[in-house]
Amino acid sequence: MRILPKCVVDALKKEYPMGTRVELIYMSDPYNKKLIPGCQGTVRLVDDMGTIHVSWDVGSSLGICYGVDKCRKI
C-alpha cells in the first residue's frame, strides 16, 4: 500500500471533484477486462489514499490509482 502526502491527495480532490468527466489513458490492473484506453467515465470521489473512483460508461467501477494508472479530464 502506498501513502501519498496529504497535499497531493488534496490537490487530486480539487482537480477531480465529483462529476468530472475523465478518459482513461492507461490502467495497469491485470484483471481489468472492460477498460481500454479511450474509455470515459464520471468521477464519484477521490478517497484519502488518492484513488480516483470512477463510474465508467462501460459499466466498470475500477478506480484510477494515482502514480500507476493515468487518466485525463475531458
mmCIF file of C-alpha atoms in Angstrom:
data_model
loop_
_atom_site.group_PDB
_atom_site.id
_atom_site.type_symbol
_atom_site.label_atom_id
_atom_site.label_comp_id
_atom_site.label_asym_id
_atom_site.label_seq_id
_atom_site.Cartn_x
_atom_site.Cartn_y
_atom_site.Cartn_z
ATOM 1 C CA MET A 1 0.000 0.000 0.000
ATOM 2 C CA ARG A 2 1.346 3.406 -0.922
ATOM 3 C CA ILE A 3 0.782 6.508 1.172
ATOM 4 C CA LEU A 4 0.534 9.847 -0.625
ATOM 5 C CA PRO A 5 1.269 13.135 1.111
ATOM 6 C CA LYS A 6 -1.894 14.958 2.203
ATOM 7 C CA CYS A 7 -1.050 17.887 -0.089
ATOM 8 C CA VAL A 8 -1.079 15.534 -3.123
ATOM 9 C CA VAL A 9 -4.409 13.978 -2.098
ATOM 10 C CA ASP A 10 -5.899 17.434 -1.523
ATOM 11 C CA ALA A 11 -4.720 18.563 -4.975
ATOM 12 C CA LEU A 12 -6.291 15.468 -6.582
ATOM 13 C CA LYS A 13 -9.579 16.126 -4.792
ATOM 14 C CA LYS A 14 -9.547 19.695 -6.098
ATOM 15 C CA GLU A 15 -8.617 18.672 -9.658
ATOM 16 C CA TYR A 16 -11.119 15.783 -9.877
ATOM 17 C CA PRO A 17 -14.300 16.800 -7.994
ATOM 18 C CA MET A 18 -17.397 14.626 -8.153
ATOM 19 C CA GLY A 19 -18.977 14.792 -11.612
ATOM 20 C CA THR A 20 -15.741 15.445 -13.533
ATOM 21 C CA ARG A 21 -15.613 13.544 -16.806
ATOM 22 C CA VAL A 22 -12.386 11.618 -17.444
ATOM 23 C CA GLU A 23 -10.861 9.487 -20.186
ATOM 24 C CA LEU A 24 -8.640 6.504 -19.454
ATOM 25 C CA ILE A 25 -5.115 6.723 -20.835
ATOM 26 C CA TYR A 26 -3.563 3.691 -19.111
ATOM 27 C CA MET A 27 -4.532 1.128 -16.462
ATOM 28 C CA SER A 28 -2.094 -1.402 -15.061
ATOM 29 C CA ASP A 29 -4.689 -3.755 -13.493
ATOM 30 C CA PRO A 30 -4.045 -7.242 -14.989
ATOM 31 C CA TYR A 31 -7.603 -8.333 -14.104
ATOM 32 C CA ASN A 32 -9.205 -5.427 -15.955
ATOM 33 C CA LYS A 33 -11.305 -6.820 -18.804
ATOM 34 C CA LYS A 34 -13.595 -3.902 -19.709
ATOM 35 C CA LEU A 35 -11.451 -0.789 -19.630
ATOM 36 C CA ILE A 36 -9.212 0.157 -22.518
ATOM 37 C CA PRO A 37 -7.559 3.470 -23.349
ATOM 38 C CA GLY A 38 -10.220 5.906 -24.529
ATOM 39 C CA CYS A 39 -12.952 4.675 -22.171
ATOM 40 C CA GLN A 40 -14.770 7.536 -20.478
ATOM 41 C CA GLY A 41 -16.460 7.894 -17.140
ATOM 42 C CA THR A 42 -17.587 10.185 -14.340
ATOM 43 C CA VAL A 43 -15.653 10.748 -11.116
ATOM 44 C CA ARG A 44 -17.554 9.664 -7.998
ATOM 45 C CA LEU A 45 -14.909 10.714 -5.483
ATOM 46 C CA VAL A 46 -11.232 10.838 -4.649
ATOM 47 C CA ASP A 47 -10.532 8.911 -1.456
ATOM 48 C CA ASP A 48 -7.965 9.705 1.235
ATOM 49 C CA MET A 49 -5.437 7.382 -0.436
ATOM 50 C CA GLY A 50 -5.645 9.363 -3.688
ATOM 51 C CA THR A 51 -7.602 6.789 -5.695
ATOM 52 C CA ILE A 52 -9.912 8.438 -8.220
ATOM 53 C CA HIS A 53 -13.130 6.413 -8.111
ATOM 54 C CA VAL A 54 -14.893 6.459 -11.481
ATOM 55 C CA SER A 55 -18.231 5.203 -12.789
ATOM 56 C CA TRP A 56 -17.098 4.140 -16.250
ATOM 57 C CA ASP A 57 -19.579 4.333 -19.122
ATOM 58 C CA VAL A 58 -18.852 0.659 -19.944
ATOM 59 C CA GLY A 59 -20.181 -0.404 -16.545
ATOM 60 C CA SER A 60 -16.942 -0.813 -14.596
ATOM 61 C CA SER A 61 -16.204 0.944 -11.319
ATOM 62 C CA LEU A 62 -12.440 0.399 -11.096
ATOM 63 C CA GLY A 63 -10.547 3.305 -9.589
ATOM 64 C CA ILE A 64 -7.586 5.152 -11.047
ATOM 65 C CA CYS A 65 -4.556 4.566 -8.829
ATOM 66 C CA TYR A 66 -2.601 7.840 -8.826
ATOM 67 C CA GLY A 67 1.006 7.363 -9.916
ATOM 68 C CA VAL A 68 0.277 3.981 -11.527
ATOM 69 C CA ASP A 69 -2.741 4.445 -13.795
ATOM 70 C CA LYS A 70 -3.391 7.502 -15.952
ATOM 71 C CA CYS A 71 -6.483 9.452 -16.970
ATOM 72 C CA ARG A 72 -7.219 12.941 -18.223
ATOM 73 C CA LYS A 73 -10.079 15.352 -17.740
ATOM 74 C CA ILE A 74 -12.365 15.799 -20.749
#
